[in-house]
C-alpha cells in the first residue's frame, strides 16, 4: 500500500499580517499534482488542517475544493485528525456520512478507540487516529486521575487500543504532539530548552501545548505500530527509529523555517510489513528569505534579481544612523517584505547602559566610547570621536557661563 503522509496544512493562516490563502491554494494544487503522479491509496493529514478553531470562509472553501479533487477525481482515501489549532468537533462534523466517499476524519477521542481498515491485495492496513486532546479533558472523559500530562494521556489511549490490535496485520497510528525518544532523559531538567535536549527541531510558528516539558510524549508508546505519522512540528524529522516521523508543514510559516525543505513523506508498506520511506519536496509559489546588508545594496540586489522579487522577506539593515522610510523604499524592490530589523550590536547581551569599573577616573569621551561600543553601530572612528569631543566641549562651555 502506498501512503502519502502530510501534516500541518494550517489553511487560513496569517503570517505577519499577510494572508497565506493564495500560497496555500498553490501548494495544495502542487500536492494534487503529486498525488496524480504517485497514485497513492491513502493520504494522511496529521492534524492542524486549519489554523484556527473557527476558520474563515475562504479556508473552508479551499479545503472542500481540495478534498473533492483528491477523493472524487483521484479516488484517494483521506485519513485525517484534528490538531491543537483545530476544533475537533467542527472538523469531525458529518464525518460518518463522508466515510462512504473515503474521507475519514477523527476530531475527538471516543470511549472506544476504533480503527479504520483499508485493504489492498496483500491484506489489511489498520489506521488508528488519535487527535490532539488536552490531558485535563481526557482525564475527565476516561475518569482516570492518573492522567496528568500528555504522555499519561497517550498511554491511556494506547492501552485501549492494544487489546484489539492485530499484530499480524499492518498497523499505522496518526497523532499530533511533541513526540521524543528522549523524554525520560530531559523531563526533570529545569530552566533548559527541553525541546532541544529532547532532540526535536522546533520553530517559531508552533504553539506550545503546555509548560515544563509536560507536553513531551515518549516514542516508546508507539512500539506496537509499524508506522507512526506525526503532526505538530513544522520541520520534517524522524524520532528515534525510521518509522516514527514528522512530515513537517507543507509551507514555511515563520522565518525560523527558512532552511526547511517542505514537502511530504511517501510510505510503501507491503504485506510482510517491509516499509520503504522517501521524501518528496514541494516548491512554493513564494519562498521565505532573510536578507541582510545596507539599505541601498539590498534595494539594488532586489531590483536586479526579478526572479525572487515576490518572496516573503525579513530584512536586517546594517546602516548606521537614522533612515527615512526604509520599509517603503524596500517595498519597491520587495513588495512582500514582512519584517524590518536593524542589526543588533555585538554586546547586546551584556548590561547596556551601566558604566564599567573605574568609571570615576575616566573622561567623558572615554565613557561615551564605551557606551557606543555597546549600543552603537559600526566602528567608533576618529571622525566620530572628533564630533563627540566637540559636543562635550560645547556642553562644558555652556555650563561654565
mmCIF file of C-alpha atoms in Angstrom:
data_model
loop_
_atom_site.group_PDB
_atom_site.id
_atom_site.type_symbol
_atom_site.label_atom_id
_atom_site.label_comp_id
_atom_site.label_asym_id
_atom_site.label_seq_id
_atom_site.Cartn_x
_atom_site.Cartn_y
_atom_site.Cartn_z
ATOM 1 C CA UNK A 1 0.000 0.000 0.000
ATOM 2 C CA UNK A 2 1.252 3.443 -0.914
ATOM 3 C CA UNK A 3 0.530 6.256 1.556
ATOM 4 C CA UNK A 4 1.349 9.964 1.460
ATOM 5 C CA UNK A 5 1.941 11.413 4.930
ATOM 6 C CA UNK A 6 1.327 15.148 5.363
ATOM 7 C CA UNK A 7 0.534 17.425 8.285
ATOM 8 C CA UNK A 8 0.061 20.983 9.466
ATOM 9 C CA UNK A 9 -1.713 22.487 6.478
ATOM 10 C CA UNK A 10 -2.862 25.463 8.614
ATOM 11 C CA UNK A 11 -5.340 26.613 5.980
ATOM 12 C CA UNK A 12 -6.349 30.221 6.603
ATOM 13 C CA UNK A 13 -3.105 31.156 8.349
ATOM 14 C CA UNK A 14 -1.994 34.784 8.517
ATOM 15 C CA UNK A 15 1.761 35.401 8.803
ATOM 16 C CA UNK A 16 2.902 38.877 9.815
ATOM 17 C CA UNK A 17 -0.435 40.306 8.603
ATOM 18 C CA UNK A 18 -0.139 38.555 5.209
ATOM 19 C CA UNK A 19 -2.874 36.056 4.320
ATOM 20 C CA UNK A 20 -1.387 32.756 3.150
ATOM 21 C CA UNK A 21 -4.548 31.531 1.400
ATOM 22 C CA UNK A 22 -3.248 32.195 -2.133
ATOM 23 C CA UNK A 23 0.043 30.436 -1.371
ATOM 24 C CA UNK A 24 -1.836 27.550 0.255
ATOM 25 C CA UNK A 25 -4.055 27.129 -2.793
ATOM 26 C CA UNK A 26 -0.911 26.921 -4.925
ATOM 27 C CA UNK A 27 0.907 24.382 -2.719
ATOM 28 C CA UNK A 28 -2.204 22.219 -2.326
ATOM 29 C CA UNK A 29 -2.551 22.119 -6.107
ATOM 30 C CA UNK A 30 1.108 21.010 -6.211
ATOM 31 C CA UNK A 31 0.171 18.266 -3.749
ATOM 32 C CA UNK A 32 -2.707 17.202 -6.007
ATOM 33 C CA UNK A 33 -0.293 17.018 -8.962
ATOM 34 C CA UNK A 34 1.968 14.780 -6.882
ATOM 35 C CA UNK A 35 -0.999 12.603 -5.913
ATOM 36 C CA UNK A 36 -1.988 12.318 -9.570
ATOM 37 C CA UNK A 37 1.568 11.213 -10.401
ATOM 38 C CA UNK A 38 2.189 8.871 -7.453
ATOM 39 C CA UNK A 39 -1.337 7.413 -7.342
ATOM 40 C CA UNK A 40 -1.310 6.589 -3.612
ATOM 41 C CA UNK A 41 -4.035 4.594 -1.894
ATOM 42 C CA UNK A 42 -4.267 6.905 1.134
ATOM 43 C CA UNK A 43 -3.449 10.483 2.072
ATOM 44 C CA UNK A 44 -2.748 11.180 5.777
ATOM 45 C CA UNK A 45 -3.213 14.618 7.350
ATOM 46 C CA UNK A 46 -1.698 14.513 10.844
ATOM 47 C CA UNK A 47 -3.552 17.447 12.390
ATOM 48 C CA UNK A 48 -3.789 21.244 12.136
ATOM 49 C CA UNK A 49 -5.867 21.127 8.983
ATOM 50 C CA UNK A 50 -6.992 24.685 9.701
ATOM 51 C CA UNK A 51 -5.056 27.383 11.514
ATOM 52 C CA UNK A 52 -7.967 28.439 13.735
ATOM 53 C CA UNK A 53 -10.768 26.666 15.525
ATOM 54 C CA UNK A 54 -13.208 28.856 13.580
ATOM 55 C CA UNK A 55 -11.651 29.084 10.105
ATOM 56 C CA UNK A 56 -12.528 31.848 7.644
ATOM 57 C CA UNK A 57 -14.930 31.081 4.805
ATOM 58 C CA UNK A 58 -12.194 31.078 2.156
ATOM 59 C CA UNK A 59 -10.287 28.432 4.150
ATOM 60 C CA UNK A 60 -13.338 26.154 4.318
ATOM 61 C CA UNK A 61 -13.981 26.638 0.601
ATOM 62 C CA UNK A 62 -10.368 25.785 -0.248
ATOM 63 C CA UNK A 63 -10.409 22.603 1.845
ATOM 64 C CA UNK A 64 -13.689 21.486 0.223
ATOM 65 C CA UNK A 65 -12.206 22.092 -3.215
ATOM 66 C CA UNK A 66 -9.021 20.157 -2.409
ATOM 67 C CA UNK A 67 -10.837 17.237 -0.780
ATOM 68 C CA UNK A 68 -13.131 16.938 -3.796
ATOM 69 C CA UNK A 69 -10.164 16.704 -6.187
ATOM 70 C CA UNK A 70 -8.408 14.107 -4.024
ATOM 71 C CA UNK A 71 -11.445 11.948 -3.217
ATOM 72 C CA UNK A 72 -13.539 12.191 -6.369
ATOM 73 C CA UNK A 73 -11.091 12.984 -9.168
ATOM 74 C CA UNK A 74 -8.159 10.866 -7.917
ATOM 75 C CA UNK A 75 -10.078 8.223 -5.906
ATOM 76 C CA UNK A 76 -7.618 8.539 -2.986
ATOM 77 C CA UNK A 77 -8.868 7.915 0.546
ATOM 78 C CA UNK A 78 -8.117 10.536 3.218
ATOM 79 C CA UNK A 79 -7.270 9.727 6.846
ATOM 80 C CA UNK A 80 -7.144 12.924 8.923
ATOM 81 C CA UNK A 81 -7.155 14.036 12.552
ATOM 82 C CA UNK A 82 -7.597 17.364 14.288
ATOM 83 C CA UNK A 83 -4.597 19.151 15.786
ATOM 84 C CA UNK A 84 -4.269 21.700 18.552
ATOM 85 C CA UNK A 85 -5.223 24.525 16.150
ATOM 86 C CA UNK A 86 -8.407 22.803 15.001
ATOM 87 C CA UNK A 87 -11.789 22.495 16.633
ATOM 88 C CA UNK A 88 -12.217 18.737 16.919
ATOM 89 C CA UNK A 89 -15.994 18.952 16.915
ATOM 90 C CA UNK A 90 -16.102 21.116 13.772
ATOM 91 C CA UNK A 91 -13.501 19.054 11.915
ATOM 92 C CA UNK A 92 -15.357 15.782 12.569
ATOM 93 C CA UNK A 93 -18.836 17.167 11.766
ATOM 94 C CA UNK A 94 -20.788 14.729 9.497
ATOM 95 C CA UNK A 95 -17.631 12.589 9.252
ATOM 96 C CA UNK A 96 -19.700 9.389 9.416
ATOM 97 C CA UNK A 97 -21.665 10.448 6.352
ATOM 98 C CA UNK A 98 -18.461 11.214 4.421
ATOM 99 C CA UNK A 99 -16.822 7.850 5.143
ATOM 100 C CA UNK A 100 -18.644 6.269 2.176
ATOM 101 C CA UNK A 101 -16.692 8.707 -0.025
ATOM 102 C CA UNK A 102 -13.402 7.586 1.558
ATOM 103 C CA UNK A 103 -12.970 10.537 3.923
ATOM 104 C CA UNK A 104 -12.124 9.505 7.480
ATOM 105 C CA UNK A 105 -11.744 12.384 9.935
ATOM 106 C CA UNK A 106 -11.309 11.984 13.685
ATOM 107 C CA UNK A 107 -11.738 15.179 15.661
ATOM 108 C CA UNK A 108 -12.478 13.842 19.130
ATOM 109 C CA UNK A 109 -11.411 10.772 21.104
ATOM 110 C CA UNK A 110 -14.221 8.303 21.716
ATOM 111 C CA UNK A 111 -14.556 5.967 24.686
ATOM 112 C CA UNK A 112 -13.722 3.111 22.340
ATOM 113 C CA UNK A 113 -10.700 3.792 20.127
ATOM 114 C CA UNK A 114 -11.700 2.394 16.751
ATOM 115 C CA UNK A 115 -9.527 1.819 13.742
ATOM 116 C CA UNK A 116 -10.191 2.388 10.068
ATOM 117 C CA UNK A 117 -9.278 -0.661 7.990
ATOM 118 C CA UNK A 118 -8.296 -0.182 4.342
ATOM 119 C CA UNK A 119 -7.407 -3.260 2.342
ATOM 120 C CA UNK A 120 -5.190 -3.923 -0.647
ATOM 121 C CA UNK A 121 -4.120 -7.110 -2.476
ATOM 122 C CA UNK A 122 -1.808 -8.047 0.421
ATOM 123 C CA UNK A 123 -4.273 -7.711 3.269
ATOM 124 C CA UNK A 124 -5.499 -5.120 5.777
ATOM 125 C CA UNK A 125 -3.893 -1.890 6.906
ATOM 126 C CA UNK A 126 -5.345 -0.561 10.155
ATOM 127 C CA UNK A 127 -5.218 3.182 10.751
ATOM 128 C CA UNK A 128 -5.577 4.327 14.371
ATOM 129 C CA UNK A 129 -6.434 8.027 14.537
ATOM 130 C CA UNK A 130 -5.549 9.825 17.782
ATOM 131 C CA UNK A 131 -6.432 13.535 17.508
ATOM 132 C CA UNK A 132 -4.958 16.147 19.810
ATOM 133 C CA UNK A 133 -6.759 16.407 23.137
ATOM 134 C CA UNK A 134 -5.922 18.271 26.326
ATOM 135 C CA UNK A 135 -4.979 15.838 29.126
ATOM 136 C CA UNK A 136 -7.454 17.514 31.504
ATOM 137 C CA UNK A 137 -10.333 16.732 29.142
ATOM 138 C CA UNK A 138 -9.193 13.144 28.690
ATOM 139 C CA UNK A 139 -8.809 12.672 32.453
ATOM 140 C CA UNK A 140 -12.476 13.559 32.891
ATOM 141 C CA UNK A 141 -13.623 11.587 29.856
ATOM 142 C CA UNK A 142 -11.852 8.383 30.919
ATOM 143 C CA UNK A 143 -12.441 9.074 34.634
ATOM 144 C CA UNK A 144 -8.738 8.399 35.123
ATOM 145 C CA UNK A 145 -6.971 10.515 37.796
ATOM 146 C CA UNK A 146 -3.616 9.061 36.689
ATOM 147 C CA UNK A 147 -3.704 11.229 33.549
ATOM 148 C CA UNK A 148 -1.606 14.267 34.487
ATOM 149 C CA UNK A 149 0.194 15.191 31.276
ATOM 150 C CA UNK A 150 0.285 14.456 27.555
ATOM 151 C CA UNK A 151 2.377 11.317 27.995
ATOM 152 C CA UNK A 152 -0.100 9.887 30.509
ATOM 153 C CA UNK A 153 -2.926 10.714 28.102
ATOM 154 C CA UNK A 154 -1.215 8.884 25.240
ATOM 155 C CA UNK A 155 -0.542 5.855 27.453
ATOM 156 C CA UNK A 156 -4.222 5.738 28.384
ATOM 157 C CA UNK A 157 -5.301 5.870 24.734
ATOM 158 C CA UNK A 158 -2.801 3.225 23.595
ATOM 159 C CA UNK A 159 -3.845 0.943 26.456
ATOM 160 C CA UNK A 160 -7.364 0.936 24.975
ATOM 161 C CA UNK A 161 -6.020 0.054 21.533
ATOM 162 C CA UNK A 162 -3.675 -2.814 22.440
ATOM 163 C CA UNK A 163 -6.270 -5.458 23.427
ATOM 164 C CA UNK A 164 -7.785 -5.471 19.921
ATOM 165 C CA UNK A 165 -4.560 -4.763 17.971
ATOM 166 C CA UNK A 166 -3.903 -7.458 15.369
ATOM 167 C CA UNK A 167 -0.107 -7.575 15.190
ATOM 168 C CA UNK A 168 -0.187 -9.883 12.187
ATOM 169 C CA UNK A 169 -1.656 -7.037 10.130
ATOM 170 C CA UNK A 170 -0.125 -3.692 9.209
ATOM 171 C CA UNK A 171 -0.879 -1.039 11.839
ATOM 172 C CA UNK A 172 -0.389 2.703 11.459
ATOM 173 C CA UNK A 173 -1.112 5.390 14.035
ATOM 174 C CA UNK A 174 -1.754 9.054 13.216
ATOM 175 C CA UNK A 175 -1.350 11.567 16.042
ATOM 176 C CA UNK A 176 -0.321 15.128 16.903
ATOM 177 C CA UNK A 177 2.081 16.486 19.535
ATOM 178 C CA UNK A 178 5.678 16.569 20.789
ATOM 179 C CA UNK A 179 6.974 13.012 20.476
ATOM 180 C CA UNK A 180 10.551 12.218 21.519
ATOM 181 C CA UNK A 181 12.653 9.160 22.301
ATOM 182 C CA UNK A 182 14.494 11.149 25.000
ATOM 183 C CA UNK A 183 11.612 12.119 27.257
ATOM 184 C CA UNK A 184 12.938 10.279 30.310
ATOM 185 C CA UNK A 185 16.342 11.975 29.938
ATOM 186 C CA UNK A 186 15.007 15.541 29.951
ATOM 187 C CA UNK A 187 11.691 15.625 31.803
ATOM 188 C CA UNK A 188 13.202 16.589 35.188
ATOM 189 C CA UNK A 189 15.568 19.259 33.877
ATOM 190 C CA UNK A 190 14.622 22.813 34.901
ATOM 191 C CA UNK A 191 15.453 26.053 33.144
ATOM 192 C CA UNK A 192 16.610 24.287 29.995
ATOM 193 C CA UNK A 193 15.386 24.226 26.416
ATOM 194 C CA UNK A 194 13.661 20.878 26.804
ATOM 195 C CA UNK A 195 12.730 20.551 23.127
ATOM 196 C CA UNK A 196 16.365 20.966 22.115
ATOM 197 C CA UNK A 197 17.507 18.490 24.770
ATOM 198 C CA UNK A 198 14.820 16.112 23.526
ATOM 199 C CA UNK A 199 16.400 16.441 20.048
ATOM 200 C CA UNK A 200 13.295 17.941 18.497
ATOM 201 C CA UNK A 201 13.660 20.616 15.833
ATOM 202 C CA UNK A 202 11.039 23.235 16.648
ATOM 203 C CA UNK A 203 10.135 26.553 15.011
ATOM 204 C CA UNK A 204 8.512 29.841 15.992
ATOM 205 C CA UNK A 205 5.219 29.010 14.282
ATOM 206 C CA UNK A 206 4.411 26.034 16.529
ATOM 207 C CA UNK A 207 2.206 26.624 19.547
ATOM 208 C CA UNK A 208 3.442 25.186 22.898
ATOM 209 C CA UNK A 209 0.970 22.680 24.314
ATOM 210 C CA UNK A 210 1.962 23.081 27.975
ATOM 211 C CA UNK A 211 4.912 24.165 30.127
ATOM 212 C CA UNK A 212 7.770 22.413 31.884
ATOM 213 C CA UNK A 213 8.043 19.512 29.458
ATOM 214 C CA UNK A 214 4.629 18.076 30.341
ATOM 215 C CA UNK A 215 3.734 18.065 26.632
ATOM 216 C CA UNK A 216 6.541 15.620 25.749
ATOM 217 C CA UNK A 217 5.334 12.158 24.695
ATOM 218 C CA UNK A 218 7.577 9.076 24.877
ATOM 219 C CA UNK A 219 8.016 7.428 21.478
ATOM 220 C CA UNK A 220 8.086 4.024 23.208
ATOM 221 C CA UNK A 221 4.306 4.310 23.483
ATOM 222 C CA UNK A 222 4.164 3.503 19.762
ATOM 223 C CA UNK A 223 6.356 0.388 19.676
ATOM 224 C CA UNK A 224 3.358 -1.749 18.684
ATOM 225 C CA UNK A 225 2.806 0.203 15.440
ATOM 226 C CA UNK A 226 4.546 -0.337 12.109
ATOM 227 C CA UNK A 227 4.489 3.359 11.170
ATOM 228 C CA UNK A 228 3.781 6.485 13.222
ATOM 229 C CA UNK A 229 2.549 9.518 11.248
ATOM 230 C CA UNK A 230 3.140 12.610 13.375
ATOM 231 C CA UNK A 231 1.968 16.194 13.124
ATOM 232 C CA UNK A 232 2.679 19.444 15.019
ATOM 233 C CA UNK A 233 6.376 20.062 14.293
ATOM 234 C CA UNK A 234 6.869 22.002 11.066
ATOM 235 C CA UNK A 235 10.300 20.608 10.218
ATOM 236 C CA UNK A 236 10.359 17.113 8.755
ATOM 237 C CA UNK A 237 12.274 14.727 11.028
ATOM 238 C CA UNK A 238 12.355 11.212 12.387
ATOM 239 C CA UNK A 239 12.046 10.327 16.073
ATOM 240 C CA UNK A 240 14.405 7.546 17.079
ATOM 241 C CA UNK A 241 13.531 4.795 14.590
ATOM 242 C CA UNK A 242 12.950 5.345 10.883
ATOM 243 C CA UNK A 243 9.244 4.549 11.105
ATOM 244 C CA UNK A 244 8.336 7.387 13.508
ATOM 245 C CA UNK A 245 8.243 10.610 11.509
ATOM 246 C CA UNK A 246 7.028 14.177 11.258
ATOM 247 C CA UNK A 247 6.209 15.089 7.679
ATOM 248 C CA UNK A 248 6.529 18.794 8.509
ATOM 249 C CA UNK A 249 4.256 21.539 7.221
ATOM 250 C CA UNK A 250 3.580 21.953 3.513
ATOM 251 C CA UNK A 251 4.833 25.555 3.615
ATOM 252 C CA UNK A 252 7.134 27.828 5.593
ATOM 253 C CA UNK A 253 5.177 29.738 8.203
ATOM 254 C CA UNK A 254 7.947 31.653 10.002
ATOM 255 C CA UNK A 255 11.449 32.920 9.308
ATOM 256 C CA UNK A 256 12.785 30.281 11.696
ATOM 257 C CA UNK A 257 11.849 27.784 8.957
ATOM 258 C CA UNK A 258 13.827 29.335 6.094
ATOM 259 C CA UNK A 259 16.203 26.359 5.882
ATOM 260 C CA UNK A 260 13.428 23.756 5.972
ATOM 261 C CA UNK A 261 12.740 21.608 2.934
ATOM 262 C CA UNK A 262 8.974 21.354 2.726
ATOM 263 C CA UNK A 263 7.012 18.507 1.254
ATOM 264 C CA UNK A 264 5.567 15.103 2.065
ATOM 265 C CA UNK A 265 6.657 11.622 3.108
ATOM 266 C CA UNK A 266 5.731 8.704 0.881
ATOM 267 C CA UNK A 267 5.448 5.288 2.543
ATOM 268 C CA UNK A 268 5.089 1.965 0.775
ATOM 269 C CA UNK A 269 4.359 -0.958 3.111
ATOM 270 C CA UNK A 270 3.911 -4.500 1.837
ATOM 271 C CA UNK A 271 2.085 -7.454 3.358
ATOM 272 C CA UNK A 272 5.237 -8.536 5.224
ATOM 273 C CA UNK A 273 5.465 -5.100 6.875
ATOM 274 C CA UNK A 274 8.531 -4.148 4.875
ATOM 275 C CA UNK A 275 8.472 -0.346 4.625
ATOM 276 C CA UNK A 276 10.072 1.910 2.029
ATOM 277 C CA UNK A 277 10.157 5.588 3.052
ATOM 278 C CA UNK A 278 11.074 8.553 0.871
ATOM 279 C CA UNK A 279 10.610 12.296 0.935
ATOM 280 C CA UNK A 280 9.277 14.463 -1.879
ATOM 281 C CA UNK A 281 9.760 18.218 -1.879
ATOM 282 C CA UNK A 282 7.027 20.686 -2.894
ATOM 283 C CA UNK A 283 8.033 24.044 -4.361
ATOM 284 C CA UNK A 284 6.071 27.058 -3.032
ATOM 285 C CA UNK A 285 4.725 29.947 -5.031
ATOM 286 C CA UNK A 286 6.800 32.315 -2.889
ATOM 287 C CA UNK A 287 9.823 31.460 -0.788
ATOM 288 C CA UNK A 288 10.574 32.949 2.644
ATOM 289 C CA UNK A 289 14.007 34.569 2.971
ATOM 290 C CA UNK A 290 16.145 36.716 5.271
ATOM 291 C CA UNK A 291 18.322 39.351 3.621
ATOM 292 C CA UNK A 292 20.958 41.493 5.339
ATOM 293 C CA UNK A 293 23.053 44.495 4.403
ATOM 294 C CA UNK A 294 22.983 48.264 3.817
ATOM 295 C CA UNK A 295 19.659 49.593 2.551
ATOM 296 C CA UNK A 296 20.922 50.777 -0.858
ATOM 297 C CA UNK A 297 22.653 47.468 -1.571
ATOM 298 C CA UNK A 298 19.559 45.441 -0.672
ATOM 299 C CA UNK A 299 17.374 47.589 -2.913
ATOM 300 C CA UNK A 300 19.811 47.255 -5.800
ATOM 301 C CA UNK A 301 20.023 43.473 -5.408
ATOM 302 C CA UNK A 302 16.238 43.177 -5.269
ATOM 303 C CA UNK A 303 15.676 45.238 -8.402
ATOM 304 C CA UNK A 304 18.321 43.280 -10.320
ATOM 305 C CA UNK A 305 17.006 39.832 -9.301
ATOM 306 C CA UNK A 306 13.457 39.907 -10.630
ATOM 307 C CA UNK A 307 13.009 36.129 -10.283
ATOM 308 C CA UNK A 308 12.776 36.295 -6.473
ATOM 309 C CA UNK A 309 11.042 39.641 -6.011
ATOM 310 C CA UNK A 310 7.772 38.103 -4.832
ATOM 311 C CA UNK A 311 9.380 36.196 -1.928
ATOM 312 C CA UNK A 312 8.407 36.943 1.665
ATOM 313 C CA UNK A 313 11.282 38.916 3.154
ATOM 314 C CA UNK A 314 12.754 39.758 6.530
ATOM 315 C CA UNK A 315 15.339 42.497 6.021
ATOM 316 C CA UNK A 316 18.120 43.240 8.503
ATOM 317 C CA UNK A 317 19.686 46.639 7.887
ATOM 318 C CA UNK A 318 23.331 47.238 8.773
ATOM 319 C CA UNK A 319 23.271 51.005 8.086
ATOM 320 C CA UNK A 320 24.339 53.449 10.771
ATOM 321 C CA UNK A 321 22.182 56.378 11.827
ATOM 322 C CA UNK A 322 18.587 57.207 11.030
ATOM 323 C CA UNK A 323 16.959 56.170 7.742
ATOM 324 C CA UNK A 324 13.839 57.801 6.352
ATOM 325 C CA UNK A 325 11.053 55.331 5.451
ATOM 326 C CA UNK A 326 13.290 52.270 4.932
ATOM 327 C CA UNK A 327 10.431 49.788 4.604
ATOM 328 C CA UNK A 328 8.731 51.961 1.994
ATOM 329 C CA UNK A 329 11.932 52.060 -0.032
ATOM 330 C CA UNK A 330 12.489 48.315 0.338
ATOM 331 C CA UNK A 331 8.943 47.570 -0.772
ATOM 332 C CA UNK A 332 9.785 48.962 -4.228
ATOM 333 C CA UNK A 333 12.209 46.053 -4.616
ATOM 334 C CA UNK A 334 10.487 43.512 -2.361
ATOM 335 C CA UNK A 335 6.683 44.003 -2.487
ATOM 336 C CA UNK A 336 6.109 41.226 0.074
ATOM 337 C CA UNK A 337 8.528 42.396 2.745
ATOM 338 C CA UNK A 338 7.161 41.283 6.120
ATOM 339 C CA UNK A 339 9.675 42.335 8.773
ATOM 340 C CA UNK A 340 12.329 45.051 9.006
ATOM 341 C CA UNK A 341 15.051 44.954 11.671
ATOM 342 C CA UNK A 342 18.245 46.787 12.474
ATOM 343 C CA UNK A 343 21.354 44.732 13.113
ATOM 344 C CA UNK A 344 21.841 44.015 16.800
ATOM 345 C CA UNK A 345 25.022 45.250 18.424
ATOM 346 C CA UNK A 346 27.585 42.584 19.311
ATOM 347 C CA UNK A 347 27.295 43.367 23.014
ATOM 348 C CA UNK A 348 23.500 43.368 23.147
ATOM 349 C CA UNK A 349 23.514 40.537 25.699
ATOM 350 C CA UNK A 350 25.538 42.482 28.265
ATOM 351 C CA UNK A 351 24.424 45.262 30.589
ATOM 352 C CA UNK A 352 23.886 48.014 28.053
ATOM 353 C CA UNK A 353 23.853 51.246 29.998
ATOM 354 C CA UNK A 354 25.858 50.511 33.156
ATOM 355 C CA UNK A 355 29.330 52.041 33.247
ATOM 356 C CA UNK A 356 32.275 49.685 33.645
ATOM 357 C CA UNK A 357 34.557 49.564 36.651
ATOM 358 C CA UNK A 358 36.777 52.601 37.209
ATOM 359 C CA UNK A 359 34.313 54.918 35.526
ATOM 360 C CA UNK A 360 35.068 57.738 38.019
ATOM 361 C CA UNK A 361 38.613 58.044 36.695
ATOM 362 C CA UNK A 362 37.586 58.084 33.018
ATOM 363 C CA UNK A 363 36.957 61.113 30.850
ATOM 364 C CA UNK A 364 33.582 61.884 29.357
ATOM 365 C CA UNK A 365 34.913 60.908 25.929
ATOM 366 C CA UNK A 366 36.142 57.521 27.205
ATOM 367 C CA UNK A 367 32.788 56.856 28.862
ATOM 368 C CA UNK A 368 30.926 57.697 25.677
ATOM 369 C CA UNK A 369 33.244 55.442 23.684
ATOM 370 C CA UNK A 370 32.339 52.522 25.981
ATOM 371 C CA UNK A 371 28.650 53.352 25.618
ATOM 372 C CA UNK A 372 28.927 53.488 21.828
ATOM 373 C CA UNK A 373 30.780 50.179 21.744
ATOM 374 C CA UNK A 374 27.794 48.572 23.493
ATOM 375 C CA UNK A 375 24.906 50.256 21.704
ATOM 376 C CA UNK A 376 26.313 51.929 18.636
ATOM 377 C CA UNK A 377 26.507 50.686 15.068
ATOM 378 C CA UNK A 378 29.852 50.304 13.325
ATOM 379 C CA UNK A 379 33.325 51.427 14.370
ATOM 380 C CA UNK A 380 33.879 54.457 16.616
ATOM 381 C CA UNK A 381 36.103 56.215 14.103
ATOM 382 C CA UNK A 382 38.322 59.260 14.647
ATOM 383 C CA UNK A 383 35.764 61.363 12.786
ATOM 384 C CA UNK A 384 33.006 60.287 15.187
ATOM 385 C CA UNK A 385 35.304 60.807 18.126
ATOM 386 C CA UNK A 386 36.026 64.365 16.988
ATOM 387 C CA UNK A 387 32.304 65.125 16.702
ATOM 388 C CA UNK A 388 31.633 63.885 20.245
ATOM 389 C CA UNK A 389 34.677 65.738 21.596
ATOM 390 C CA UNK A 390 33.337 68.982 20.158
ATOM 391 C CA UNK A 391 29.875 68.305 21.620
ATOM 392 C CA UNK A 392 31.347 67.628 25.078
ATOM 393 C CA UNK A 393 33.440 70.789 24.926
ATOM 394 C CA UNK A 394 30.426 72.824 23.839
ATOM 395 C CA UNK A 395 28.360 71.455 26.741
ATOM 396 C CA UNK A 396 31.070 72.358 29.230
ATOM 397 C CA UNK A 397 31.324 75.853 27.773
ATOM 398 C CA UNK A 398 27.567 76.300 28.157
ATOM 399 C CA UNK A 399 27.682 75.042 31.751
ATOM 400 C CA UNK A 400 30.539 77.447 32.557
ATOM 401 C CA UNK A 401 28.581 80.517 31.526
#
